[in-house]
Amino acid sequence: MCLPASAKDTAEEEGGEEGGDRRKEVAAMERGRRRMPDRAPETRMEAVAMSALTVRFVWAETMGKWPLADLLIGVRYLSGRQGNSGILPCLNTGVNFIELKGPEVIAELAHQLKLLTLCTLFTAKKFPKFLKSAGYSQQQVLQKSKPGFLRPYFTILHDESNKCIVVLIRGARSFKDRLTAATAAVVPFHHLVIQEGNLCNLVLGHAHCGMLAAARWIAKSVTPCLLRVISQNPDYHIKIIGHSLGGGIAAILSYILREREEFSSSSCIAFSSAACMTWDLADSSKCFVTSIVNNSDVVPTLSTVSVDNLRSEIAKSSWLKKFWGQFRITRLLSEFCCSTFGSCIPFISTKEEKAVMKHEQNGVQTAVQNDSCVCCTSCINSWHCTKVYDTHHIGSTVPRYNKETSIDETSLSDSSASYQLYPPGRIIHMVTKQEQDTNSTSDSITTDEFFGIYETPRCMYGKVFLSQNMIHDHYMPAYVKTMEQLINRSQKMMVDVVSADIIV
């Protein structure tokens, strides 16, 4: 009786120690989250301290969690095997999406293309050249900022022709902008829904820390200017535009501005908006935020939770076995082809050259003896590959479940899952035909049946889809090209329909 009791006490002590360590880690994470900046720095020392916190957070989320092989090779290898399909497998599995057609949709897309062109010029050109290219004068510039950490570069333009005030926010262009994007901790953010001066609803949630701090700084900076212009022009509305980091900041800024009755006409067009807020907050802005996504763009799906899920998916996959087998096959075939090709050259006549070729043939024969079947090279050294993979897998951060810590781990995973971030507002996904990749080994999914514009559900963007074009499709020139293709194709289809009606 004493032996089982002592063993039970020892197990409880060990479990208590492990549970205590886990609780300390969770408490440290909470303290780190509370230390993350909720506002832009006001002094240079504050900027240095906040930047240090951001660098520490990025290191913990990348090198602190990801094995180096997964980070450098695994993502690239799996994205190459996925080909160019990207988000298309979701569309092919019966997801509830709505295809948008008609002249109204084309007119809206053409207007969004003009806004994207304006945003592209603002990002790519210096400010005087931007004004000249966009057709604005210096008198129409109401305000312009200087970029900094958690202080994005933006400008306010007075557009008399469209009776609106345009707020342009630049994306991640400089190192300070990238630091803002890297401040990716999740912090609380709540939205007050105001209608006719009365509080109608309160939406609770969380948001991207860096984007939230930047949006609050912009709101504080632009409020006096916007109040002055709106008081002089009551029929004007506010239009906020941004791409990537600027799109996420623009969306959060529209939330903040709409909490004042004077700015209730604020709307946002976010191109490639980053995942910046939780589900309830993102879903509450369908009437004033439009997020536009291009093909396989990966940025709208990136958040700390989705990246953690991707890390677990890569760790569970057998990419290392396949990569190692493919490497051995390539090496064996290259040696075999080299020796075979050399033995057929007629002008090899000297003893030294024949000795070299004999040595290469012996090397190939030895390799073939070691690997009796080239087609199954990935299975020949399965024990060795499994050993390497297991060692690599142990190096990663894998949650441990036991009787003592299962409750803490489950509650931690539930709390982390509640912090999954999504693109805000109404999501419009543009799909065009991609260039076929001859090196892709995955089953290609044709885009002909999905060529068009779709309003997609938010659940599609909770998972990172690896694709060869996931970075290329993020840039603004790719968005411009896709919009032009869709507009031209839709106009051509409308002309064909009209011609068919006339013939009939």
Short mmCIF file of C-alpha atoms in Angstrom, two decimals:
data_model
loop_
_atom_site.label_atom_id
_atom_site.label_comp_id
_atom_site.label_asym_id
_atom_site.label_seq_id
_atom_site.Cartn_x
_atom_site.Cartn_y
_atom_site.Cartn_z
CA MET A 1 0.00 0.00 0.00
CA CYS A 2 2.87 2.36 0.75
CA LEU A 3 4.53 1.83 -2.64
CA PRO A 4 1.50 2.84 -4.79
CA ALA A 5 0.82 5.80 -2.52
CA SER A 6 4.40 7.03 -2.77
CA ALA A 7 4.37 6.53 -6.55
CA LYS A 8 1.13 8.51 -6.78
CA ASP A 9 2.58 11.33 -4.68
CA THR A 10 5.68 11.41 -6.88
CA ALA A 11 3.55 11.56 -10.04
CA GLU A 12 1.45 14.35 -8.56
CA GLU A 13 4.58 16.30 -7.65
CA GLU A 14 6.00 15.86 -11.17
CA GLY A 15 2.67 16.80 -12.73
CA GLY A 16 2.39 19.78 -10.42
CA GLU A 17 5.86 20.92 -11.42
CA GLU A 18 5.04 20.59 -15.14
CA GLY A 19 1.69 22.31 -14.69
CA GLY A 20 3.36 25.07 -12.70
CA ASP A 21 5.95 25.58 -15.43
CA ARG A 22 3.20 25.75 -18.03
CA ARG A 23 1.23 28.26 -15.99
CA LYS A 24 4.37 30.38 -15.62
CA GLU A 25 4.81 30.34 -19.40
CA VAL A 26 1.20 31.42 -19.91
CA ALA A 27 1.60 34.18 -17.33
CA ALA A 28 4.79 35.35 -19.05
CA MET A 29 2.93 35.44 -22.38
CA GLU A 30 0.16 37.52 -20.83
CA ARG A 31 2.69 39.94 -19.32
CA GLY A 32 4.40 40.22 -22.70
CA ARG A 33 1.07 40.94 -24.37
CA ARG A 34 0.31 43.66 -21.84
CA ARG A 35 3.71 45.24 -22.48
CA MET A 36 3.10 45.53 -26.21
CA PRO A 37 2.63 49.15 -27.35
CA ASP A 38 -0.94 50.43 -27.57
CA ARG A 39 0.06 53.82 -28.98
CA ALA A 40 2.74 55.36 -31.17
CA PRO A 41 5.99 56.37 -29.43
CA GLU A 42 6.36 60.04 -28.59
CA THR A 43 10.12 60.14 -27.94
CA ARG A 44 13.13 58.47 -29.48
CA MET A 45 13.78 56.38 -26.37
CA GLU A 46 10.20 55.10 -26.43
CA ALA A 47 10.64 54.15 -30.08
CA VAL A 48 13.82 52.22 -29.26
CA ALA A 49 12.15 50.39 -26.36
CA MET A 50 9.06 49.51 -28.41
CA SER A 51 11.23 48.36 -31.32
CA ALA A 52 13.14 46.08 -28.95
CA LEU A 53 9.85 44.53 -27.80
CA THR A 54 8.84 43.99 -31.42
CA VAL A 55 12.15 42.32 -32.30
CA ARG A 56 11.85 40.09 -29.25
CA PHE A 57 8.29 39.14 -30.24
CA VAL A 58 9.30 38.35 -33.84
CA TRP A 59 12.24 36.22 -32.68
CA ALA A 60 10.00 34.28 -30.29
CA GLU A 61 7.38 33.67 -32.99
CA THR A 62 9.88 32.56 -35.66
CA MET A 63 13.20 31.15 -34.45
CA GLY A 64 11.75 30.44 -31.02
CA LYS A 65 9.07 28.14 -32.48
CA TRP A 66 10.08 27.18 -36.02
CA PRO A 67 12.87 24.68 -36.68
CA LEU A 68 15.32 26.20 -39.13
CA ALA A 69 14.75 23.48 -41.74
CA ASP A 70 10.98 24.08 -41.72
CA LEU A 71 11.45 27.82 -41.96
CA LEU A 72 14.00 27.80 -44.80
CA ILE A 73 13.23 24.63 -46.77
CA GLY A 74 9.91 23.15 -45.69
CA VAL A 75 7.72 26.12 -46.61
CA ARG A 76 9.44 26.54 -49.97
CA TYR A 77 9.30 22.84 -50.78
CA LEU A 78 5.62 22.41 -49.93
CA SER A 79 4.62 25.61 -51.73
CA GLY A 80 6.41 24.30 -54.83
CA ARG A 81 4.47 21.03 -54.65
CA GLN A 82 1.17 22.89 -54.27
CA GLY A 83 1.65 24.65 -57.61
CA ASN A 84 -0.42 27.73 -58.44
CA SER A 85 -3.77 26.57 -57.06
CA GLY A 86 -3.67 28.63 -53.85
CA ILE A 87 -7.19 29.30 -52.59
CA LEU A 88 -8.83 27.36 -55.44
CA PRO A 89 -9.15 24.07 -53.52
CA CYS A 90 -11.51 25.88 -51.14
CA LEU A 91 -13.67 27.03 -54.05
CA ASN A 92 -13.67 23.50 -55.40
CA THR A 93 -14.98 21.94 -52.16
CA GLY A 94 -18.39 23.57 -52.22
CA VAL A 95 -17.70 26.59 -50.05
CA ASN A 96 -20.64 28.97 -49.97
CA PHE A 97 -19.33 31.75 -52.22
CA ILE A 98 -21.30 34.15 -54.42
CA GLU A 99 -20.22 35.05 -57.95
CA LEU A 100 -20.67 38.74 -58.73
CA LYS A 101 -21.82 39.65 -62.24
CA GLY A 102 -23.48 42.49 -64.06
CA PRO A 103 -22.71 46.04 -65.18
CA GLU A 104 -22.93 47.39 -61.61
CA VAL A 105 -20.17 45.04 -60.51
CA ILE A 106 -17.98 46.06 -63.45
CA ALA A 107 -18.55 49.75 -62.72
CA GLU A 108 -17.63 49.20 -59.07
CA LEU A 109 -14.52 47.28 -60.09
CA ALA A 110 -13.48 50.07 -62.47
CA HIS A 111 -13.87 52.61 -59.64
CA GLN A 112 -11.80 50.41 -57.35
CA LEU A 113 -9.14 50.17 -60.06
CA LYS A 114 -8.88 53.98 -60.09
CA LEU A 115 -8.45 53.98 -56.31
CA LEU A 116 -5.81 51.26 -56.53
CA THR A 117 -3.94 53.23 -59.19
CA LEU A 118 -4.02 56.25 -56.90
CA CYS A 119 -2.68 54.14 -54.03
CA THR A 120 0.04 52.70 -56.29
CA LEU A 121 1.22 56.16 -57.32
CA PHE A 122 1.23 57.32 -53.71
CA THR A 123 3.38 54.34 -52.70
CA ALA A 124 5.81 54.29 -55.62
CA LYS A 125 6.46 57.98 -56.36
CA LYS A 126 7.70 60.93 -54.39
CA PHE A 127 4.97 63.27 -53.25
CA PRO A 128 5.36 66.06 -55.89
CA LYS A 129 5.47 63.49 -58.70
CA PHE A 130 2.50 61.69 -57.17
CA LEU A 131 0.40 64.87 -57.22
CA LYS A 132 1.33 65.53 -60.83
CA SER A 133 0.62 61.94 -61.94
CA ALA A 134 -2.66 61.69 -60.03
CA GLY A 135 -3.95 65.06 -61.23
CA TYR A 136 -4.08 66.80 -57.85
CA SER A 137 -2.74 70.22 -56.94
CA GLN A 138 -0.96 71.33 -53.79
CA GLN A 139 -4.09 73.23 -52.72
CA GLN A 140 -6.02 69.95 -52.56
CA VAL A 141 -3.59 68.47 -50.03
CA LEU A 142 -5.13 68.89 -46.60
CA GLN A 143 -2.52 67.03 -44.55
CA LYS A 144 0.61 64.90 -44.98
CA SER A 145 2.61 62.97 -42.40
CA LYS A 146 6.19 61.84 -41.91
CA PRO A 147 6.69 58.06 -41.62
CA GLY A 148 7.96 56.46 -38.44
CA PHE A 149 7.58 53.41 -36.22
CA LEU A 150 3.83 52.93 -35.58
CA ARG A 151 3.38 56.17 -37.55
CA PRO A 152 2.56 55.20 -41.15
CA TYR A 153 2.91 57.56 -44.08
CA PHE A 154 -0.47 59.00 -45.08
CA THR A 155 -2.04 61.99 -46.80
CA ILE A 156 -5.49 63.60 -46.99
CA LEU A 157 -6.76 64.88 -50.35
CA HIS A 158 -9.76 67.09 -51.09
CA ASP A 159 -11.55 65.59 -54.11
CA GLU A 160 -14.14 68.12 -55.32
CA SER A 161 -15.17 66.10 -58.38
CA ASN A 162 -16.35 63.11 -56.35
CA LYS A 163 -17.33 65.16 -53.26
CA CYS A 164 -15.21 63.12 -50.91
CA ILE A 165 -12.18 63.34 -48.67
CA VAL A 166 -9.59 60.72 -49.64
CA VAL A 167 -7.26 59.35 -46.96
CA LEU A 168 -4.38 57.37 -48.48
CA ILE A 169 -2.28 55.13 -46.22
CA ARG A 170 0.94 53.59 -47.50
CA GLY A 171 1.79 49.94 -46.90
CA ALA A 172 5.02 48.38 -45.67
CA ARG A 173 7.55 50.31 -47.73
CA SER A 174 10.30 51.19 -45.25
CA PHE A 175 11.98 49.34 -42.39
CA LYS A 176 9.88 51.24 -39.85
CA ASP A 177 6.71 50.16 -41.65
CA ARG A 178 7.85 46.55 -41.47
CA LEU A 179 8.48 46.93 -37.75
CA THR A 180 4.90 48.15 -37.43
CA ALA A 181 3.65 45.09 -39.31
CA ALA A 182 5.86 42.82 -37.18
CA THR A 183 4.25 44.11 -33.97
CA ALA A 184 1.74 41.33 -34.46
CA ALA A 185 0.64 40.61 -30.91
CA VAL A 186 -3.12 40.44 -30.37
CA VAL A 187 -4.59 43.10 -28.06
CA PRO A 188 -8.18 43.94 -27.05
CA PHE A 189 -10.13 46.28 -29.31
CA HIS A 190 -13.81 47.18 -29.00
CA HIS A 191 -16.04 49.02 -31.44
CA LEU A 192 -18.95 51.29 -30.52
CA VAL A 193 -21.74 51.32 -33.10
CA ILE A 194 -23.24 54.82 -33.16
CA GLN A 195 -26.41 55.69 -35.09
CA GLU A 196 -28.00 59.14 -34.98
CA GLY A 197 -25.97 60.03 -31.91
CA ASN A 198 -27.12 56.99 -29.93
CA LEU A 199 -25.13 53.94 -28.88
CA CYS A 200 -26.71 50.95 -30.64
CA ASN A 201 -24.23 48.16 -30.09
CA LEU A 202 -20.86 47.29 -28.60
CA VAL A 203 -18.70 44.77 -30.48
CA LEU A 204 -15.96 43.14 -28.40
CA GLY A 205 -12.86 41.60 -29.92
CA HIS A 206 -9.12 41.74 -30.49
CA ALA A 207 -6.94 43.31 -33.15
CA HIS A 208 -3.39 43.45 -34.49
CA CYS A 209 -1.35 45.50 -32.02
CA GLY A 210 0.80 47.45 -34.49
CA MET A 211 -2.06 48.30 -36.85
CA LEU A 212 -4.29 49.34 -33.96
CA ALA A 213 -1.65 51.66 -32.50
CA ALA A 214 -0.99 53.17 -35.94
CA ALA A 215 -4.71 53.67 -36.61
CA ARG A 216 -5.18 55.41 -33.26
CA TRP A 217 -2.27 57.72 -34.02
CA ILE A 218 -3.73 58.61 -37.45
CA ALA A 219 -7.18 59.18 -35.94
CA LYS A 220 -5.73 61.55 -33.37
CA SER A 221 -3.79 63.40 -36.09
CA VAL A 222 -6.55 63.77 -38.69
CA THR A 223 -9.57 64.51 -36.49
CA PRO A 224 -9.15 68.34 -36.39
CA CYS A 225 -8.61 68.52 -40.16
CA LEU A 226 -11.56 66.27 -40.95
CA LEU A 227 -13.87 68.15 -38.58
CA ARG A 228 -12.99 71.42 -40.27
CA VAL A 229 -13.61 70.10 -43.81
CA ILE A 230 -16.81 68.25 -42.89
CA SER A 231 -18.23 71.35 -41.19
CA GLN A 232 -17.59 73.33 -44.39
CA ASN A 233 -18.87 70.54 -46.69
CA PRO A 234 -21.55 68.50 -44.88
CA ASP A 235 -22.40 66.48 -48.01
CA TYR A 236 -18.85 65.11 -48.34
CA HIS A 237 -18.00 61.56 -47.31
CA ILE A 238 -14.68 60.13 -46.13
CA LYS A 239 -12.99 57.40 -48.15
CA ILE A 240 -9.99 55.58 -46.63
CA ILE A 241 -7.74 53.55 -48.95
CA GLY A 242 -4.77 51.31 -48.22
CA HIS A 243 -2.85 48.28 -49.42
CA SER A 244 -1.44 45.45 -47.29
CA LEU A 245 -0.38 47.01 -43.97
CA GLY A 246 -2.07 50.22 -45.07
CA GLY A 247 -5.26 48.30 -45.79
CA GLY A 248 -5.43 46.85 -42.28
CA ILE A 249 -4.70 50.26 -40.73
CA ALA A 250 -7.32 51.87 -42.99
CA ALA A 251 -9.96 49.36 -41.89
CA ILE A 252 -9.28 49.89 -38.17
CA LEU A 253 -9.19 53.66 -38.74
CA SER A 254 -12.67 53.52 -40.27
CA TYR A 255 -13.90 51.75 -37.12
CA ILE A 256 -12.45 54.49 -34.93
CA LEU A 257 -13.72 57.38 -37.03
CA ARG A 258 -17.26 56.01 -37.30
CA GLU A 259 -17.60 56.16 -33.52
CA ARG A 260 -18.10 59.91 -34.00
CA GLU A 261 -21.36 61.04 -35.55
CA GLU A 262 -19.58 63.60 -37.77
CA PHE A 263 -17.59 60.80 -39.44
CA SER A 264 -20.42 58.30 -39.83
CA SER A 265 -20.03 58.45 -43.63
CA SER A 266 -16.52 56.95 -43.48
CA SER A 267 -15.89 53.93 -45.69
CA CYS A 268 -12.81 51.87 -46.47
CA ILE A 269 -11.41 50.06 -49.50
CA ALA A 270 -8.62 47.72 -48.37
CA PHE A 271 -6.54 45.98 -51.03
CA SER A 272 -4.83 42.83 -49.77
CA SER A 273 -5.81 43.75 -46.25
CA ALA A 274 -3.83 41.93 -43.62
CA ALA A 275 -5.69 39.77 -41.12
CA CYS A 276 -6.12 42.38 -38.42
CA MET A 277 -9.14 41.60 -36.20
CA THR A 278 -11.22 38.78 -34.76
CA TRP A 279 -14.36 37.38 -36.37
CA ASP A 280 -17.05 39.47 -34.64
CA LEU A 281 -15.26 42.74 -35.30
CA ALA A 282 -14.53 41.84 -38.91
CA ASP A 283 -18.10 40.72 -39.54
CA SER A 284 -19.60 43.91 -38.09
CA SER A 285 -18.10 46.13 -40.82
CA LYS A 286 -19.62 44.64 -43.96
CA CYS A 287 -21.53 47.84 -44.65
CA PHE A 288 -18.50 50.15 -44.70
CA VAL A 289 -15.33 48.05 -45.30
CA THR A 290 -14.52 46.16 -48.51
CA SER A 291 -11.47 43.88 -48.56
CA ILE A 292 -10.22 42.89 -52.02
CA VAL A 293 -8.05 39.78 -52.43
CA ASN A 294 -6.17 38.71 -55.55
CA ASN A 295 -5.81 35.04 -56.52
CA SER A 296 -3.31 33.30 -54.18
CA ASP A 297 -2.33 36.32 -52.08
CA VAL A 298 -1.14 34.96 -48.73
CA VAL A 299 -1.22 38.17 -46.65
CA PRO A 300 -4.99 38.11 -45.82
CA THR A 301 -4.50 34.71 -44.17
CA LEU A 302 -1.45 35.53 -42.04
CA SER A 303 -1.86 35.81 -38.28
CA THR A 304 -0.09 34.34 -35.28
CA VAL A 305 -2.66 31.52 -34.97
CA SER A 306 -2.71 30.60 -38.67
CA VAL A 307 1.10 30.61 -38.79
CA ASP A 308 1.21 28.34 -35.73
CA ASN A 309 -1.23 25.99 -37.47
CA LEU A 310 0.96 26.06 -40.58
CA ARG A 311 4.00 25.19 -38.46
CA SER A 312 2.17 22.21 -36.97
CA GLU A 313 1.02 21.13 -40.43
CA ILE A 314 4.56 21.25 -41.81
CA ALA A 315 5.93 19.39 -38.78
CA LYS A 316 3.34 16.61 -39.24
CA SER A 317 3.91 16.33 -42.98
CA SER A 318 6.50 14.04 -44.55
CA TRP A 319 8.21 16.78 -46.53
CA LEU A 320 11.65 15.85 -45.19
CA LYS A 321 11.34 12.23 -46.37
CA LYS A 322 10.18 13.32 -49.82
CA PHE A 323 12.80 16.03 -50.09
CA TRP A 324 15.57 13.63 -49.01
CA GLY A 325 14.37 10.94 -51.44
CA GLN A 326 14.14 13.42 -54.31
CA PHE A 327 17.64 14.68 -53.51
CA ARG A 328 19.08 11.14 -53.59
CA ILE A 329 17.28 10.30 -56.84
CA THR A 330 18.62 13.46 -58.49
CA ARG A 331 22.15 12.73 -57.33
CA LEU A 332 22.04 9.10 -58.45
CA LEU A 333 20.60 9.91 -61.87
CA SER A 334 23.12 12.70 -62.45
CA GLU A 335 26.03 10.34 -61.72
CA PHE A 336 24.52 7.64 -63.92
CA CYS A 337 23.91 10.00 -66.86
CA CYS A 338 27.39 11.50 -66.53
CA SER A 339 29.11 8.10 -66.64
CA THR A 340 26.90 6.78 -69.45
CA PHE A 341 27.37 9.90 -71.56
CA GLY A 342 31.14 9.86 -70.97
CA SER A 343 31.48 6.19 -71.95
CA CYS A 344 29.93 6.92 -75.34
CA ILE A 345 32.39 9.67 -76.29
CA PRO A 346 34.61 8.24 -79.06
CA PHE A 347 37.70 10.40 -78.50
CA ILE A 348 38.44 9.11 -74.99
CA SER A 349 41.51 7.05 -75.74
CA THR A 350 44.14 7.74 -73.10
CA LYS A 351 44.66 5.42 -70.16
CA GLU A 352 44.18 8.23 -67.66
CA GLU A 353 40.79 9.19 -69.09
CA LYS A 354 39.66 5.57 -69.22
CA ALA A 355 40.75 5.15 -65.61
CA VAL A 356 38.67 8.17 -64.62
CA MET A 357 35.61 6.81 -66.43
CA LYS A 358 36.19 3.37 -64.87
CA HIS A 359 36.27 5.00 -61.43
CA GLU A 360 32.98 6.80 -62.14
CA GLN A 361 31.34 3.57 -63.34
CA ASN A 362 32.50 1.76 -60.21
CA GLY A 363 31.03 4.60 -58.12
CA VAL A 364 27.71 4.32 -59.90
CA GLN A 365 27.66 0.53 -59.50
CA THR A 366 28.33 0.92 -55.79
CA ALA A 367 25.52 3.46 -55.52
CA VAL A 368 23.16 1.13 -57.40
CA GLN A 369 24.10 -1.75 -55.12
CA ASN A 370 23.36 0.40 -52.09
CA ASP A 371 20.08 1.60 -53.61
CA SER A 372 18.68 -1.39 -55.48
CA CYS A 373 15.61 0.41 -56.75
CA VAL A 374 15.88 3.99 -57.93
CA CYS A 375 12.12 4.45 -58.10
CA CYS A 376 11.74 3.67 -54.40
CA THR A 377 14.72 5.65 -53.11
CA SER A 378 12.45 7.53 -50.72
CA CYS A 379 11.58 4.18 -49.10
CA ILE A 380 15.05 2.59 -49.14
CA ASN A 381 16.45 4.67 -46.32
CA SER A 382 13.10 5.01 -44.59
CA TRP A 383 14.62 4.18 -41.22
CA HIS A 384 17.31 6.84 -41.67
CA CYS A 385 14.82 9.44 -42.93
CA THR A 386 12.44 8.63 -40.11
CA LYS A 387 15.26 9.05 -37.64
CA VAL A 388 16.20 12.44 -39.07
CA TYR A 389 12.58 13.52 -39.18
CA ASP A 390 11.93 12.46 -35.60
CA THR A 391 14.96 14.38 -34.37
CA HIS A 392 13.85 17.39 -36.35
CA HIS A 393 10.31 16.98 -34.98
CA ILE A 394 11.53 16.81 -31.39
CA GLY A 395 13.33 20.10 -31.89
CA SER A 396 10.05 21.82 -32.63
CA THR A 397 7.60 22.99 -30.02
CA VAL A 398 5.04 20.18 -29.66
CA PRO A 399 2.37 20.39 -26.99
CA ARG A 400 2.54 17.61 -24.38
CA TYR A 401 -0.71 16.12 -23.16
CA ASN A 402 -0.97 14.21 -19.94
CA LYS A 403 -3.44 13.90 -17.13
CA GLU A 404 -2.07 16.81 -15.17
CA THR A 405 -1.57 19.38 -17.93
CA SER A 406 -4.36 18.51 -20.37
CA ILE A 407 -6.76 21.06 -18.85
CA ASP A 408 -4.20 23.86 -18.99
CA GLU A 409 -3.24 22.99 -22.58
CA THR A 410 -6.86 22.79 -23.70
CA SER A 411 -7.75 26.13 -22.14
CA LEU A 412 -4.65 27.67 -23.68
CA SER A 413 -5.53 26.35 -27.14
CA ASP A 414 -9.10 27.60 -26.75
CA SER A 415 -7.90 31.06 -25.78
CA SER A 416 -5.46 31.10 -28.70
CA ALA A 417 -8.15 29.97 -31.12
CA SER A 418 -10.34 32.89 -30.05
CA TYR A 419 -7.56 35.23 -31.20
CA GLN A 420 -7.62 34.05 -34.82
CA LEU A 421 -7.54 37.17 -37.00
CA TYR A 422 -9.37 37.69 -40.30
CA PRO A 423 -9.62 40.31 -43.05
CA PRO A 424 -12.27 42.92 -42.18
CA GLY A 425 -15.61 43.68 -43.78
CA ARG A 426 -16.99 42.31 -47.02
CA ILE A 427 -14.40 40.17 -48.81
CA ILE A 428 -14.17 40.26 -52.60
CA HIS A 429 -11.88 37.63 -54.12
CA MET A 430 -10.67 38.01 -57.71
CA VAL A 431 -9.72 34.82 -59.56
CA THR A 432 -8.00 34.81 -62.95
CA LYS A 433 -6.18 32.18 -64.95
CA GLN A 434 -2.68 31.51 -63.66
CA GLU A 435 0.35 30.44 -65.66
CA GLN A 436 0.74 26.69 -65.47
CA ASP A 437 3.83 25.45 -63.69
CA THR A 438 5.49 22.48 -65.38
CA ASN A 439 7.48 21.59 -62.24
CA SER A 440 4.41 21.25 -60.04
CA THR A 441 3.62 17.68 -58.96
CA SER A 442 0.22 18.46 -57.48
CA ASP A 443 -3.04 17.96 -59.30
CA SER A 444 -3.68 21.14 -61.20
CA ILE A 445 -7.04 22.78 -60.70
CA THR A 446 -8.25 24.67 -63.70
CA THR A 447 -9.27 28.27 -63.10
CA ASP A 448 -11.48 28.52 -66.18
CA GLU A 449 -14.57 27.51 -64.21
CA PHE A 450 -13.69 29.94 -61.38
CA PHE A 451 -12.57 32.88 -63.53
CA GLY A 452 -14.41 35.89 -62.09
CA ILE A 453 -15.22 37.95 -58.99
CA TYR A 454 -16.57 36.29 -55.87
CA GLU A 455 -17.86 37.34 -52.48
CA THR A 456 -16.26 34.73 -50.27
CA PRO A 457 -16.95 33.67 -46.66
CA ARG A 458 -14.56 34.69 -43.93
CA CYS A 459 -13.81 31.11 -42.89
CA MET A 460 -11.68 30.65 -46.01
CA TYR A 461 -9.02 32.97 -44.59
CA GLY A 462 -8.32 31.21 -41.31
CA LYS A 463 -5.76 28.90 -42.93
CA VAL A 464 -2.55 29.69 -44.82
CA PHE A 465 -2.62 28.26 -48.35
CA LEU A 466 0.84 27.69 -49.76
CA SER A 467 1.30 28.49 -53.43
CA GLN A 468 4.11 29.44 -55.77
CA ASN A 469 2.40 32.77 -56.53
CA MET A 470 1.43 33.63 -52.95
CA ILE A 471 4.01 36.44 -52.78
CA HIS A 472 3.75 37.62 -56.39
CA ASP A 473 -0.04 38.01 -56.17
CA HIS A 474 0.32 40.33 -53.18
CA TYR A 475 1.95 43.25 -54.99
CA MET A 476 -0.09 46.11 -56.40
CA PRO A 477 0.92 45.59 -60.07
CA ALA A 478 -0.53 42.08 -59.84
CA TYR A 479 -3.78 43.54 -58.47
CA VAL A 480 -3.91 46.08 -61.30
CA LYS A 481 -3.31 43.38 -63.91
CA THR A 482 -6.01 41.13 -62.44
CA MET A 483 -8.57 43.94 -62.35
CA GLU A 484 -7.82 44.90 -65.94
CA GLN A 485 -8.22 41.28 -67.05
CA LEU A 486 -11.56 40.95 -65.28
CA ILE A 487 -12.88 44.23 -66.65
CA ASN A 488 -11.82 43.41 -70.22
CA ARG A 489 -13.26 39.90 -70.04
CA SER A 490 -16.56 41.11 -68.60
CA GLN A 491 -16.90 43.84 -71.21
CA LYS A 492 -16.17 41.36 -73.96
CA MET A 493 -18.80 38.96 -72.61
CA MET A 494 -21.37 41.77 -72.46
CA VAL A 495 -20.60 42.73 -76.07
CA ASP A 496 -20.99 39.10 -77.15
CA VAL A 497 -24.34 38.86 -75.39
CA VAL A 498 -25.59 42.06 -77.05
CA SER A 499 -24.40 40.85 -80.45
CA ALA A 500 -26.16 37.52 -79.97
CA ASP A 501 -29.40 39.30 -79.04
CA ILE A 502 -29.17 41.49 -82.14
CA ILE A 503 -28.60 38.46 -84.37
CA VAL A 504 -31.58 36.67 -82.83
#
